[in-house]
One Martini backbone bead per residue (centre of mass of N, CA, C, O) as a GRO file, in nm:
protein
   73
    1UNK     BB    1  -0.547   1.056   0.481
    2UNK     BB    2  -0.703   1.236   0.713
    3UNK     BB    3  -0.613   1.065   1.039
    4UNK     BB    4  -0.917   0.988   1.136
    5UNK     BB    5  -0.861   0.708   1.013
    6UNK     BB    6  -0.891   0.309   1.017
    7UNK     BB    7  -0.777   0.006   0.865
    8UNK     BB    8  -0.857  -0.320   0.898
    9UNK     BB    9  -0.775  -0.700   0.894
   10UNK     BB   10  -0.892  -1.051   0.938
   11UNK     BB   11  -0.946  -1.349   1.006
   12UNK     BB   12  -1.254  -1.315   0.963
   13UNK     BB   13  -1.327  -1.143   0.724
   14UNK     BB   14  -1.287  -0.832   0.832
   15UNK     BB   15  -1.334  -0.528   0.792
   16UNK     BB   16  -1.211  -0.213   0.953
   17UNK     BB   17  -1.354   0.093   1.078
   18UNK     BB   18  -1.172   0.356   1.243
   19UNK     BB   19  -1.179   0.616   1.485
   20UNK     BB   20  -0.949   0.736   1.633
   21UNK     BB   21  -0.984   0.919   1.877
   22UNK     BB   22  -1.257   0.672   2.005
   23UNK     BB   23  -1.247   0.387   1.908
   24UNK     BB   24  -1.460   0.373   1.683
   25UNK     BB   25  -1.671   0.155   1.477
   26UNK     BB   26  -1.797   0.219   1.203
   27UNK     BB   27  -1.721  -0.045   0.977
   28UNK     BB   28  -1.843  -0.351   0.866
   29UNK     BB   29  -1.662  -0.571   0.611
   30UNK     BB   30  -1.839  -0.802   0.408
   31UNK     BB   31  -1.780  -1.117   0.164
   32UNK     BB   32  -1.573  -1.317   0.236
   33UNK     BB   33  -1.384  -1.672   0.152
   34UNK     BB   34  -1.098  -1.520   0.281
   35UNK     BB   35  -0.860  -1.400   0.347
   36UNK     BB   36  -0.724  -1.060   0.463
   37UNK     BB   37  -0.437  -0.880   0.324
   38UNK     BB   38  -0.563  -0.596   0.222
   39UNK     BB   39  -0.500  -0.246   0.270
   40UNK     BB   40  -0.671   0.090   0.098
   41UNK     BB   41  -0.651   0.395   0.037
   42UNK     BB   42  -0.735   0.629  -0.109
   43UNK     BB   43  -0.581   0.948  -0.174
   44UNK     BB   44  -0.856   1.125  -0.084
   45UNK     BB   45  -1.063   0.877   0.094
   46UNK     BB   46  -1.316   0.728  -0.036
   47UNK     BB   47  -1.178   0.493  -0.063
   48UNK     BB   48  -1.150   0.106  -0.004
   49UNK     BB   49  -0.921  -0.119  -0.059
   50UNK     BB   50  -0.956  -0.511  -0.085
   51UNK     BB   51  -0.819  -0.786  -0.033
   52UNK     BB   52  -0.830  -1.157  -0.135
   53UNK     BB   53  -0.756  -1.515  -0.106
   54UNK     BB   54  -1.040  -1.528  -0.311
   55UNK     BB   55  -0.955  -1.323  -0.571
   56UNK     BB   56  -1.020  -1.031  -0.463
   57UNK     BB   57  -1.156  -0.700  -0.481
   58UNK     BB   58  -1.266  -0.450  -0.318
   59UNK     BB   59  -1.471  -0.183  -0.297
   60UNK     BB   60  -1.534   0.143  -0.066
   61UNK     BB   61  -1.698   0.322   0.100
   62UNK     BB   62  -1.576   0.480   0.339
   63UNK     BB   63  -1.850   0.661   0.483
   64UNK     BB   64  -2.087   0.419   0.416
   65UNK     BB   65  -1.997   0.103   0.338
   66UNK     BB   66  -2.020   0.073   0.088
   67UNK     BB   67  -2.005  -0.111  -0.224
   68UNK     BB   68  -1.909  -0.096  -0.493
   69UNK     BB   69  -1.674  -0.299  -0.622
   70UNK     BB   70  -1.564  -0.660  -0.779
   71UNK     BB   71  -1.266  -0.804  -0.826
   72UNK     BB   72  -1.136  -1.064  -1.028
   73UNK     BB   73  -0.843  -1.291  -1.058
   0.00000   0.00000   0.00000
């Protein structure tokens, strides 16, 4: 949302936050069990929601790469 990062996610099971200017890896996001099929910043920005085909859904402090919550089912 604000332009300066952008978040991945691949075959590996891990979610990446990059810095756009600098293409630097800010935070390698770990701890499924399946492929990541989505991710989404929240609106503020504060927040990056990952789904994954193991049936979680994780958020994450955008900034700081920390864990909030995971959601199952």
């Amino acid at each position: 949302p604000d332009g300066k990062t952008v978040a991945t996610a691949g075959h590996d099971r891990t979610v990446r936050i990059w810095e756009i200017a600098t293409g630097k890896q800010l935070h390698a996001l770990q701890g499924y069990n399946g492929r990541i099929w989505r991710v989404a910043f929240s609106p503020d920005g504060k927040l990056l929601a990952s789904a994954s085909k193991d049936r979680t859904v994780a958020l994450w402090d955008a900034d700081s790469g920390e864990q909030v919550r995971v959601l199952t089912g």
